[in-house]
Coordinates of C-alpha atoms and ligand atoms in Angstrom, one line a residue:
M96 CA -20.7 37.2 51.5
A97 CA -19.5 38.1 48.0
Q98 CA -22.1 40.2 45.9
I99 CA -23.9 38.3 43.1
R100 CA -23.6 40.3 39.8
V101 CA -24.6 39.6 36.1
L102 CA -21.6 39.4 34.0
P103 CA -21.0 41.9 31.4
D104 CA -21.6 40.5 27.9
R105 CA -18.1 40.7 26.9
V106 CA -16.9 38.5 29.9
A107 CA -19.8 36.1 29.3
N108 CA -18.8 35.7 25.7
Q109 CA -15.3 34.9 26.7
I110 CA -16.4 32.3 29.0
A111 CA -18.7 30.8 26.5
A112 CA -15.8 30.9 23.9
G113 CA -13.9 28.6 26.2
E114 CA -16.5 25.9 25.7
V115 CA -17.5 26.5 21.9
I116 CA -14.1 27.7 20.6
E117 CA -11.5 25.7 22.3
R118 CA -9.1 25.8 19.4
P119 CA -8.7 27.1 15.9
V120 CA -10.4 24.2 14.2
A121 CA -13.6 25.1 16.1
V122 CA -13.6 28.6 14.6
V123 CA -13.4 27.1 11.1
K124 CA -16.2 24.7 12.0
E125 CA -18.6 27.4 13.3
L126 CA -18.0 29.7 10.3
L127 CA -18.2 26.9 7.8
E128 CA -21.4 25.8 9.3
N129 CA -22.7 29.3 9.3
S130 CA -21.8 29.4 5.5
L131 CA -23.7 26.1 4.8
D132 CA -26.7 27.3 6.8
A133 CA -26.7 30.4 4.7
G134 CA -27.2 28.3 1.7
A135 CA -23.8 28.8 0.1
T136 CA -22.9 26.8 -3.0
R137 CA -19.2 27.8 -2.8
V138 CA -17.1 28.2 0.3
E139 CA -13.4 29.3 0.5
I140 CA -11.5 28.6 3.5
E141 CA -8.0 30.1 4.1
F142 CA -5.8 29.9 7.1
S143 CA -2.4 30.4 8.3
K144 CA -0.1 29.3 11.1
G145 CA -2.5 26.6 12.2
G146 CA -5.2 29.2 12.3
R147 CA -3.6 31.3 15.1
S148 CA -2.7 34.2 12.9
L149 CA -5.6 34.1 10.3
I150 CA -8.7 32.3 9.5
R151 CA -10.8 33.5 6.7
I152 CA -14.0 32.0 5.3
E153 CA -16.0 33.4 2.5
D154 CA -19.2 32.3 1.0
N155 CA -21.7 33.2 -1.5
G156 CA -24.7 32.5 0.8
S157 CA -27.6 34.7 1.7
G158 CA -25.6 37.4 3.4
M159 CA -27.0 39.8 6.0
Q160 CA -28.8 43.2 6.1
P161 CA -26.8 45.9 8.3
D162 CA -29.1 45.4 11.2
E163 CA -29.0 41.5 10.9
A164 CA -25.2 41.6 10.9
L165 CA -25.1 43.8 14.2
L166 CA -27.6 41.4 15.7
A167 CA -25.7 38.4 14.7
I168 CA -22.8 39.3 17.0
E169 CA -25.1 39.6 19.9
R170 CA -25.1 36.8 22.3
H171 CA -28.1 34.2 21.7
A172 CA -28.9 36.0 18.5
T173 CA -29.9 33.4 16.0
S174 CA -32.3 33.2 13.1
K175 CA -32.4 29.5 13.4
V176 CA -34.4 28.7 16.6
R177 CA -37.3 30.5 18.0
E178 CA -38.5 28.4 20.9
A179 CA -37.2 25.4 22.9
A180 CA -39.5 23.1 21.0
D181 CA -37.6 23.9 17.8
L182 CA -34.7 22.0 19.4
L183 CA -36.5 18.8 18.8
N184 CA -36.3 19.3 15.1
I185 CA -33.0 21.0 14.1
T186 CA -32.0 20.9 10.5
T187 CA -29.6 23.6 10.6
F188 CA -26.0 23.4 11.8
G189 CA -26.3 26.4 14.2
F190 CA -29.0 27.0 16.7
R191 CA -27.4 28.5 19.9
G192 CA -26.4 31.9 18.5
E193 CA -23.1 32.1 20.5
A194 CA -20.5 31.2 17.8
L195 CA -20.0 34.7 16.4
P196 CA -19.9 36.7 19.7
S197 CA -17.8 34.1 21.1
I198 CA -15.2 34.1 18.3
A199 CA -15.3 38.0 18.3
S200 CA -14.6 38.1 22.0
V201 CA -11.3 36.3 21.6
S202 CA -9.8 37.6 18.2
R203 CA -9.7 40.5 15.9
F204 CA -12.9 39.8 13.9
Q205 CA -13.9 41.2 10.7
L206 CA -17.3 40.5 9.0
K207 CA -18.2 41.7 5.7
T208 CA -21.5 40.8 4.2
R209 CA -24.1 41.7 1.5
P210 CA -27.4 40.0 0.8
P211 CA -28.7 39.8 -2.7
L212 CA -30.5 42.9 -4.1
S213 CA -28.6 45.3 -1.8
Q214 CA -26.4 47.9 -3.4
S215 CA -23.6 47.9 -0.8
G216 CA -22.3 45.6 2.0
T217 CA -21.8 46.1 5.6
E218 CA -18.4 45.8 7.4
L219 CA -18.0 45.2 11.2
L220 CA -14.6 45.2 13.1
I221 CA -14.5 43.9 16.5
N222 CA -11.4 43.4 18.6
G223 CA -11.4 41.3 21.8
G224 CA -15.2 41.7 21.9
K225 CA -15.1 45.5 21.5
L226 CA -17.0 46.9 18.4
I227 CA -14.5 49.1 16.7
H228 CA -16.5 50.3 13.7
V229 CA -19.5 49.5 11.5
R230 CA -19.6 50.9 7.9
E231 CA -20.7 50.4 4.3
C232 CA -18.3 48.4 2.1
G233 CA -18.0 46.9 -1.4
M234 CA -18.6 43.2 -1.4
P235 CA -19.9 40.5 -3.6
Q236 CA -23.0 38.8 -2.4
G237 CA -22.3 36.6 0.5
T238 CA -20.3 36.8 3.8
R239 CA -16.6 36.9 4.6
V240 CA -15.3 36.6 8.1
E241 CA -11.8 37.2 8.9
V242 CA -10.4 36.1 12.3
A243 CA -7.0 37.2 13.1
H244 CA -4.8 37.0 16.2
L245 CA -6.9 34.3 17.8
F246 CA -6.7 33.9 21.5
N247 CA -4.1 36.7 21.7
A248 CA -5.8 38.3 24.6
V249 CA -6.5 35.0 26.3
P250 CA -3.1 33.5 27.2
A251 CA -4.6 30.8 29.2
R252 CA -6.2 29.3 26.1
R253 CA -3.2 29.9 23.8
K254 CA -1.1 27.9 26.1
F255 CA -3.2 25.0 25.5
L256 CA -2.9 24.9 21.8
K257 CA -0.6 22.3 20.0
T258 CA 1.8 23.0 17.4
D259 CA 0.7 24.9 14.3
N260 CA 1.1 21.7 12.4
T261 CA -1.2 19.8 14.6
E262 CA -3.8 22.5 14.7
A263 CA -3.5 22.7 10.8
A264 CA -4.0 18.9 10.6
H265 CA -7.3 19.3 12.4
I266 CA -8.3 22.1 10.2
I267 CA -7.7 20.2 7.1
H268 CA -9.3 17.2 8.2
L269 CA -12.4 19.1 9.1
A270 CA -12.5 20.9 5.9
K271 CA -12.3 17.6 3.9
V272 CA -15.0 16.1 6.0
Y273 CA -17.4 19.1 5.6
A274 CA -16.7 18.8 1.7
I275 CA -17.4 15.3 1.8
A276 CA -20.7 15.9 3.5
H277 CA -21.7 18.4 1.1
P278 CA -20.5 17.2 -2.5
R279 CA -22.7 19.8 -4.2
T280 CA -21.1 22.7 -2.6
G281 CA -17.9 23.9 -4.1
F282 CA -15.0 24.0 -1.5
S283 CA -11.5 25.3 -1.5
L284 CA -9.0 25.2 1.2
M285 CA -5.8 27.1 1.4
E286 CA -2.9 26.9 4.0
N287 CA -0.3 29.7 4.2
G288 CA -1.1 30.7 0.8
R289 CA -0.9 27.2 -0.7
M290 CA -4.0 25.3 -2.2
V291 CA -4.7 22.2 -0.3
F292 CA -7.7 21.4 -2.3
D293 CA -10.0 23.1 -4.6
S294 CA -13.1 21.1 -5.5
P295 CA -15.9 22.4 -7.6
S296 CA -19.6 21.2 -7.0
C297 CA -19.5 17.5 -7.6
P298 CA -22.4 15.4 -9.0
S299 CA -21.9 12.6 -6.7
L300 CA -20.1 11.5 -3.4
K301 CA -17.8 9.3 -5.4
E302 CA -16.8 12.3 -7.5
R303 CA -16.0 14.4 -4.3
V304 CA -14.1 11.6 -2.7
R305 CA -11.9 11.3 -5.9
E306 CA -11.4 15.1 -6.0
I307 CA -10.2 15.1 -2.4
F308 CA -8.6 11.6 -1.6
G309 CA -7.6 10.7 -5.1
P310 CA -8.6 8.1 -7.5
V311 CA -6.7 5.2 -5.8
A312 CA -8.9 5.8 -2.7
V313 CA -12.1 5.4 -4.8
E314 CA -11.0 2.2 -6.2
D315 CA -10.6 0.5 -2.8
L316 CA -14.2 1.6 -1.9
M317 CA -17.6 0.2 -2.8
A318 CA -21.1 1.4 -2.3
V319 CA -23.6 1.0 0.5
D320 CA -27.4 2.0 0.0
A321 CA -29.9 0.6 2.5
K322 CA -33.3 1.6 3.7
D323 CA -35.5 0.5 6.5
G324 CA -38.3 2.5 7.6
D325 CA -37.2 5.9 8.4
Y326 CA -33.6 5.0 8.3
R327 CA -31.6 5.5 5.1
L328 CA -27.9 4.6 4.9
R329 CA -25.8 5.5 1.8
G330 CA -22.2 6.1 1.1
L331 CA -18.8 4.4 0.3
I332 CA -16.9 1.8 2.4
S333 CA -13.8 -0.1 2.2
R334 CA -13.8 -3.2 0.1
P335 CA -13.1 -6.3 2.2
G336 CA -9.4 -6.5 2.9
K337 CA -8.7 -3.0 2.0
G338 CA -8.6 -1.5 5.4
R339 CA -6.6 1.4 6.9
S340 CA -4.2 1.3 9.9
S341 CA -6.1 3.8 11.8
R342 CA -9.6 4.5 12.7
H343 CA -9.6 8.1 11.5
D344 CA -10.8 7.4 8.2
M345 CA -14.3 6.5 9.3
I346 CA -16.4 9.6 8.3
T347 CA -20.0 9.6 9.5
I348 CA -22.5 12.1 8.6
V349 CA -25.9 12.3 10.1
N350 CA -28.6 14.3 8.3
R351 CA -25.8 16.1 6.5
R352 CA -23.9 17.0 9.8
P353 CA -20.5 15.3 10.2
V354 CA -20.5 13.7 13.6
T355 CA -18.7 11.2 15.8
S356 CA -20.9 8.6 17.2
S357 CA -19.7 5.6 19.1
T358 CA -22.8 3.7 18.1
L359 CA -21.9 4.2 14.2
N360 CA -18.2 3.6 14.8
Q361 CA -18.8 0.3 16.8
A362 CA -21.3 -0.8 14.1
L363 CA -18.7 -0.1 11.5
I364 CA -15.7 -1.9 13.1
E365 CA -17.9 -4.9 14.0
S366 CA -19.3 -5.3 10.5
Y367 CA -15.6 -5.5 9.2
H368 CA -14.6 -8.0 12.0
S369 CA -14.2 -11.0 9.8
F370 CA -13.3 -9.0 6.6
L371 CA -10.2 -7.0 7.7
P372 CA -6.9 -8.4 9.3
R373 CA -6.6 -7.6 12.9
G374 CA -5.5 -3.9 13.7
R375 CA -6.9 -2.5 10.6
Y376 CA -10.0 -0.4 10.1
P377 CA -12.4 0.2 7.5
Q378 CA -12.5 3.5 5.5
A379 CA -16.1 4.9 5.3
F380 CA -18.0 7.9 4.2
L381 CA -21.3 7.1 5.5
F382 CA -24.5 9.1 5.2
L383 CA -27.1 8.3 7.6
E384 CA -30.6 10.0 7.2
L385 CA -33.3 9.7 9.8
D386 CA -35.9 11.7 11.6
P387 CA -34.2 14.6 13.2
K388 CA -36.5 14.0 16.3
T389 CA -34.8 10.8 16.9
V390 CA -31.3 12.3 17.2
D391 CA -30.0 14.7 19.9
V392 CA -27.3 17.1 18.6
N393 CA -27.5 19.3 21.6
V394 CA -25.4 17.0 23.8
H395 CA -21.9 18.4 23.2
P396 CA -20.6 21.9 23.4
S397 CA -19.3 21.9 19.8
K398 CA -22.3 19.5 18.6
R399 CA -19.7 17.1 17.5
E400 CA -21.1 14.0 19.3
V401 CA -24.7 13.0 18.8
R402 CA -27.1 10.6 20.8
F403 CA -29.5 8.3 19.1
R404 CA -32.9 7.7 20.7
E405 CA -33.1 4.2 19.4
A406 CA -29.3 3.3 19.4
A407 CA -29.9 -0.4 19.6
R408 CA -32.3 -0.6 16.6
L409 CA -30.0 1.8 14.6
R410 CA -27.0 -0.3 15.3
G411 CA -28.7 -3.4 13.9
F412 CA -29.7 -1.5 10.8
V413 CA -26.2 -0.2 10.2
I414 CA -24.6 -3.7 10.7
R415 CA -27.2 -5.4 8.4
S416 CA -26.8 -2.7 5.7
L417 CA -23.0 -2.7 5.7
L418 CA -22.9 -6.5 5.6
Q419 CA -25.3 -6.5 2.6
S420 CA -22.5 -4.8 0.7
I421 CA -19.4 -6.4 2.3
R422 CA -20.4 -10.1 2.3
P423 CA -21.0 -10.3 -1.4
A424 CA -17.8 -8.7 -2.2
A425 CA -15.9 -11.1 0.2
A426 CA -17.7 -14.3 -0.2
P427 CA -15.9 -15.5 -3.3
E428 CA -12.8 -17.1 -2.2
V429 CA -9.6 -17.7 -4.1
A430 CA -10.6 -20.1 -6.9
G431 CA -8.5 -22.4 -9.0
S432 CA -7.7 -21.3 -12.5
R433 CA -9.8 -24.4 -13.7
G434 CA -12.8 -22.7 -11.9
T435 CA -15.2 -20.6 -14.0
A436 CA -15.4 -17.0 -13.6
A437 CA -18.8 -17.7 -11.9
A438 CA -17.0 -19.7 -9.2
A439 CA -14.9 -16.8 -8.6
F440 CA -17.4 -14.2 -8.4
P441 CA -20.8 -15.9 -7.7
E442 CA -24.0 -13.7 -8.0
A443 CA -26.7 -14.0 -5.7
G444 CA -29.3 -16.6 -6.5
D445 CA -27.8 -18.0 -9.8
E446 CA -24.5 -19.5 -8.9
G447 CA -22.9 -21.3 -11.9
K448 CA -25.0 -19.7 -14.5
A449 CA -23.7 -16.2 -14.1
A450 CA -20.3 -16.2 -15.6
R451 CA -20.2 -12.4 -15.0
L452 CA -17.5 -10.2 -13.8
P453 CA -18.8 -7.6 -11.2
P454 CA -20.0 -4.4 -12.9
P455 CA -17.4 -1.8 -13.6
S456 CA -17.1 1.1 -11.5
A457 CA -19.3 4.1 -12.4
P458 CA -18.2 5.6 -15.6
E459 CA -16.9 9.0 -15.5
K460 CA -19.7 11.6 -15.8
G461 CA -19.4 14.3 -18.6
G462 CA -19.6 17.6 -17.1
R463 CA -19.9 18.7 -13.5
G464 CA -23.3 20.2 -12.9
G465 CA -24.8 21.0 -9.7
G466 CA -27.7 19.0 -8.6
E467 CA -28.4 16.4 -6.0
P468 CA -25.6 13.8 -5.3
D469 CA -26.9 11.0 -7.7
P470 CA -28.3 8.2 -5.8
A471 CA -27.8 5.9 -8.9
S472 CA -24.0 6.4 -8.6
Y473 CA -24.1 5.1 -5.2
R474 CA -26.0 2.1 -6.4
R475 CA -24.2 1.4 -9.6
D476 CA -21.4 -0.6 -8.2
A477 CA -23.2 -2.1 -5.3
R478 CA -23.1 -5.9 -5.5
D479 CA -26.2 -8.2 -5.2
P480 CA -26.9 -9.2 -1.7
T481 CA -25.4 -12.6 -0.8
P482 CA -27.7 -15.6 -0.2
A483 CA -28.6 -16.0 3.5
G484 CA -26.2 -18.9 4.0
A485 CA -23.1 -17.1 3.2
A486 CA -21.7 -16.4 6.8
P487 CA -18.5 -14.6 7.0
D488 CA -15.5 -16.8 7.2
P489 CA -13.4 -16.4 10.3
D490 CA -10.3 -17.4 8.2
W491 CA -10.3 -14.6 5.9
K492 CA -9.5 -15.4 2.2
V493 CA -8.8 -13.4 -0.8
K494 CA -11.2 -13.6 -3.6
W495 CA -8.4 -13.6 -6.2
R496 CA -8.6 -16.2 -9.0
F497 CA -5.1 -17.6 -9.8
L498 CA -4.3 -17.1 -13.4
G499 CA -0.5 -18.2 -13.6
H500 CA 3.0 -17.3 -13.0
A501 CA 5.1 -14.7 -14.8
Q502 CA 8.5 -13.3 -14.8
K503 CA 10.7 -13.8 -11.8
G504 CA 8.5 -14.8 -8.9
L505 CA 5.3 -13.1 -9.9
A506 CA 1.9 -14.5 -9.5
I507 CA -0.9 -13.3 -11.5
F508 CA -4.5 -13.1 -10.3
D509 CA -7.9 -11.8 -11.5
S510 CA -9.5 -9.9 -8.7
P511 CA -13.1 -8.4 -8.6
S512 CA -11.5 -5.0 -8.9
G513 CA -8.8 -5.7 -11.4
I514 CA -5.7 -7.6 -12.0
V515 CA -3.3 -8.5 -9.1
L516 CA 0.5 -9.1 -9.6
L517 CA 1.7 -10.7 -6.4
D518 CA 5.5 -10.7 -5.7
R519 CA 6.0 -14.0 -4.2
R520 CA 9.3 -13.2 -2.4
A521 CA 7.9 -10.0 -0.9
A522 CA 4.9 -11.9 0.3
H523 CA 6.9 -14.6 1.8
Q524 CA 9.2 -11.9 3.5
R525 CA 6.1 -10.1 5.1
I526 CA 4.6 -13.3 6.4
L527 CA 7.9 -14.4 7.9
F528 CA 8.5 -10.8 9.3
E529 CA 5.2 -11.0 11.0
Q530 CA 5.9 -14.5 12.4
L531 CA 9.2 -13.4 13.9
E532 CA 7.6 -10.3 15.2
K533 CA 5.1 -12.5 17.1
Q534 CA 7.7 -14.9 18.5
Y535 CA 9.8 -11.9 19.5
R536 CA 6.8 -10.3 21.3
D537 CA 6.0 -13.7 23.1
S538 CA 9.7 -14.1 23.9
N539 CA 9.6 -17.4 22.2
V540 CA 12.1 -17.5 19.4
P541 CA 12.7 -21.3 18.5
A542 CA 16.3 -22.2 18.2
Q543 CA 18.0 -25.2 16.6
Q544 CA 21.0 -26.7 18.2
L545 CA 24.1 -27.2 15.9
L546 CA 25.4 -30.8 15.8
I547 CA 28.8 -29.3 15.6
P548 CA 29.3 -25.8 17.3
V549 CA 31.0 -23.3 14.9
P550 CA 33.9 -21.4 16.3
F551 CA 34.7 -18.0 14.9
E552 CA 37.0 -15.0 15.6
L553 CA 36.3 -11.2 15.3
D554 CA 38.5 -8.2 15.4
A555 CA 38.6 -6.2 18.6
L556 CA 35.9 -3.8 17.5
G557 CA 33.7 -6.5 16.3
S558 CA 34.2 -8.6 19.3
A559 CA 33.3 -5.6 21.7
A560 CA 30.2 -4.9 19.7
L561 CA 29.1 -8.6 19.7
L562 CA 29.7 -8.9 23.5
E563 CA 27.5 -5.8 24.0
N564 CA 24.6 -7.4 22.2
L565 CA 25.2 -11.0 23.3
D566 CA 22.2 -11.3 25.6
F567 CA 19.8 -9.9 23.0
L568 CA 21.0 -12.5 20.3
N569 CA 20.8 -15.2 22.9
A570 CA 17.3 -14.3 23.7
N571 CA 16.3 -14.4 20.1
G572 CA 17.3 -17.8 18.9
F573 CA 21.1 -17.8 19.1
E574 CA 23.4 -19.3 21.4
I575 CA 26.8 -17.8 21.3
A576 CA 29.5 -18.4 23.9
E577 CA 32.7 -16.5 24.4
F578 CA 35.6 -18.8 24.8
G579 CA 38.8 -16.7 25.0
R580 CA 39.7 -13.1 23.7
N581 CA 38.0 -12.2 20.4
F582 CA 37.0 -15.9 20.0
F583 CA 33.4 -17.3 20.2
R584 CA 31.4 -20.3 19.5
L585 CA 28.0 -20.5 17.8
E586 CA 26.1 -23.3 19.3
A587 CA 22.4 -22.8 18.1
T588 CA 20.8 -20.6 15.5
P589 CA 17.2 -19.4 15.1
V590 CA 15.3 -22.0 13.0
W591 CA 14.6 -19.3 10.4
T592 CA 18.1 -19.6 9.1
S593 CA 20.0 -22.7 8.1
P594 CA 22.8 -23.8 10.3
E595 CA 25.3 -23.5 7.6
E596 CA 24.4 -19.8 7.2
G597 CA 25.0 -19.1 10.9
E598 CA 28.5 -17.7 10.6
T599 CA 27.8 -15.4 7.6
L600 CA 24.7 -14.2 9.5
I601 CA 26.9 -13.2 12.6
N602 CA 29.1 -11.3 10.3
D603 CA 26.3 -9.4 9.0
L604 CA 25.0 -8.6 12.4
V605 CA 28.3 -7.6 13.7
G606 CA 28.7 -5.2 10.6
L607 CA 25.3 -3.7 11.5
M608 CA 26.5 -3.4 15.2
K609 CA 29.6 -1.7 14.2
A610 CA 27.7 0.8 12.0
G611 CA 25.5 1.7 15.0
T612 CA 22.1 0.6 13.4
F613 CA 21.8 -2.3 15.7
R614 CA 21.6 -1.4 19.3
K615 CA 20.7 -3.3 22.4
N616 CA 19.3 -0.3 24.2
K617 CA 16.7 0.0 21.4
P618 CA 15.6 -3.7 21.3
L619 CA 12.7 -3.1 18.8
Q620 CA 15.1 -1.5 16.4
A621 CA 17.5 -4.2 16.9
F622 CA 14.8 -6.8 16.4
T623 CA 13.6 -5.2 13.3
Q624 CA 17.2 -5.3 11.8
L625 CA 17.4 -8.9 12.7
A626 CA 14.1 -9.8 11.3
R627 CA 14.8 -7.9 8.1
L628 CA 18.0 -9.9 7.7
A629 CA 16.2 -13.0 8.2
C630 CA 13.7 -12.1 5.6
Q631 CA 16.2 -11.3 3.1
R632 CA 18.2 -14.2 3.5
S633 CA 15.9 -17.1 4.3
V634 CA 13.2 -16.7 1.5
R635 CA 14.2 -19.0 -1.4
L636 CA 11.8 -19.1 -4.4
D637 CA 10.7 -22.4 -5.5
D638 CA 9.9 -22.5 -9.2
S639 CA 7.7 -25.5 -9.0
V640 CA 5.2 -24.1 -6.5
S641 CA 1.7 -25.3 -6.9
E642 CA -1.4 -23.4 -7.6
K643 CA -2.6 -24.2 -4.2
E644 CA 0.6 -23.1 -2.5
V645 CA 0.2 -19.6 -4.3
I646 CA -3.3 -19.3 -3.2
E647 CA -2.4 -20.2 0.4
L648 CA 0.5 -17.6 0.1
A649 CA -2.0 -14.9 -0.9
N650 CA -4.3 -15.8 1.9
R651 CA -1.6 -15.9 4.6
L652 CA -0.3 -12.5 3.2
M653 CA -3.7 -11.0 3.4
R654 CA -4.0 -12.1 7.1
C655 CA -0.9 -10.1 8.0
N656 CA -1.1 -6.7 9.9
N657 CA 0.5 -5.0 7.1
P658 CA 0.0 -7.0 3.9
L659 CA 0.9 -4.2 1.5
L660 CA 4.5 -3.9 2.0
S661 CA 7.5 -6.3 2.4
P662 CA 9.6 -5.7 5.6
L663 CA 12.0 -3.8 3.3
G664 CA 9.3 -1.5 2.3
R665 CA 8.6 -2.8 -1.2
P666 CA 5.1 -3.6 -2.3
T667 CA 4.1 -7.1 -1.9
Y668 CA 1.4 -6.8 -4.7
I669 CA 0.1 -4.3 -7.3
E670 CA -3.4 -4.1 -8.3
L671 CA -4.2 -2.7 -11.5
G672 CA -7.8 -1.5 -10.9
R673 CA -10.4 -1.6 -13.3
N674 CA -10.3 2.2 -13.5
E675 CA -6.8 2.1 -14.3
L676 CA -7.3 -0.6 -17.0
D677 CA -10.3 1.4 -18.4
R678 CA -8.1 4.4 -18.5
R679 CA -5.3 2.6 -20.5
F680 CA -7.5 1.0 -23.0
Y681 CA -10.2 3.5 -23.6
R682 CA -9.8 6.8 -22.2
N683 CA -6.4 7.5 -24.0
L684 CA -8.6 7.2 -27.1
A685 CA -11.2 9.5 -25.9
P686 CA -9.8 12.2 -23.7
S687 CA -13.1 14.2 -23.9
G688 CA -14.9 11.1 -22.4
N689 CA -17.8 11.5 -24.9
L690 CA -16.7 9.8 -27.9
W691 CA -19.6 7.3 -27.4
Ligands
LIG38 P1 -26.2 30.3 15.0 O1 -25.6 29.6 14.0 O2 -26.2 29.3 16.2 O3 -27.5 30.9 14.8 P2 -24.2 32.3 15.1 O4 -23.5 33.1 16.2 O5 -23.1 31.2 14.5 O6 -25.3 31.4 15.7 O7 -24.6 33.2 13.9 C1 -25.6 34.0 14.3 C2 -26.6 34.5 13.1 O8 -25.9 35.2 12.3 C3 -27.1 33.2 12.3 O9 -28.4 32.7 12.9 C4 -27.3 33.8 10.9 O10 -28.6 34.4 11.0 C5 -26.3 34.8 10.9 N1 -25.1 34.3 10.2 C6 -23.9 33.9 10.7 N2 -23.0 33.6 9.5 C7 -23.7 34.0 8.5 C8 -23.3 33.8 7.1 N3 -22.1 33.3 6.7 N4 -24.2 34.2 6.2 C9 -25.5 34.6 6.6 N5 -25.7 34.6 7.8 C10 -24.9 34.5 8.8
LIG39 MG1 -23.5 29.1 13.8

């Protein structure tokens, strides 16, 4: 039998590193969390080559005495948990005391640290788990960790890393998420010597989101703020209809710890079920606060996933809270221009009377101080809860109020968040494109037989190209038959085109085929070309379109998978948000923001 041995620390650390430090972003996460646990009000992150060649994190937190620094790199050395019972009440990020030794065992690890009131700092250098030196150094208050040559000595792990770009994307996302979770803490992030973002301490979540995701993102968000017993849910979520194409923009933070939780994600998606087109997801920055005893963060090696003790109750609370914000924002449907503003934007309890627009977004604050994220700024643009009767409508409708037509094919609406200019042609094209897409997917493209088939002739090249793609066209609403060398007969066309246009259409298609952009071995690409052509040709704008039709057009557009762009990539509508309008009307006059 083999002998049983206790592993040397260095080997144990490298094994633990396999679990805790699976890739560069995990190093960033652990170091970042240590900085936040140390009470830092400013954290600088820098990395290069996807984190492989360098990760540097510097904070102005509590720092460590020389003996504490030496202890910190020992396995299971932590200042945060003393006994198992503490695990039930964790308020810090770290608690296992394995991050630093694990990282140091698979990299060249330099730690410099100085606590307040100390004259000098301490520098530790460790290479692949081996302590190289400990010495005094100059250092501002705080801690700086530099991790170089990550996984160099662990080829097995290095092999599993993705490209530098992918690893970098993970690091950038993580840094953004932590910056969102801690608006008061100043954060900066540099990649390969280039600043990705640099956000000072922010007075509110909204301000932080604006700093990191830009003003446009903020305009598409609205506030949530709800409380029930020991649960509190705050944050910013998508306005109805303003979803994203991926579910990666749902950021959930539990007791200040960014987490992934299927309970929270499902509650989010479900709440938006009737308020976003199919295939679109809400954007969310959700802060849940609850008794730390009712959430287990110790279920995942990197503590990313959490488990809730009363998942069902929590789920109910989250859905109710979200709907409280979503419903009133969505409830008003497109109203006719004869309607009053109140009809377009009813307020709870006093429909008819309250001819009031929704309150403007939170005014810009003067300076940026420290201080708590301002709860009032969460609440400021929350709408009143809707009356109990207003159930979500399965046929989603925009709540734009039609104002009139302008220019060439523009329809103008008043929306709760600003002014909307809808390009009717682009909207029609998007709707048609998605209709064709569906027919194509269902292999059911309706065709119309021509009363008199149209004969046509092509040159040799065109003829060869058409023959090559004949099956594809015939499966997509055309009926084309070959009758003799370079001679064809068009017998049916798809219903989206008019029979008289059939021949020009074929010529356009043959042009694309010759240019090589239309290939039957790439059917989806071929279909897209065909559908774009269809959209370009078949949309005729009618000048005498009624208000009802324009509103129906807007509704149909917003039910599309991608309502924002025409199939040719042009915007279907432009929304001048209230902030944008405010900026133009007021802020130009008052650049300092404190004229009033
Ligand atoms: P854990 O965070 O689970 O306690 P770590 O290995 O991450 O374990 O860190 C070990 C200890 O080192 C921490 O408990 C803390 O006392 C100290 N430490 C780590 N990073 C910092 C830092 N940036 N500033 C101050 N102290 C730190
Ligand atoms: Mg830690």
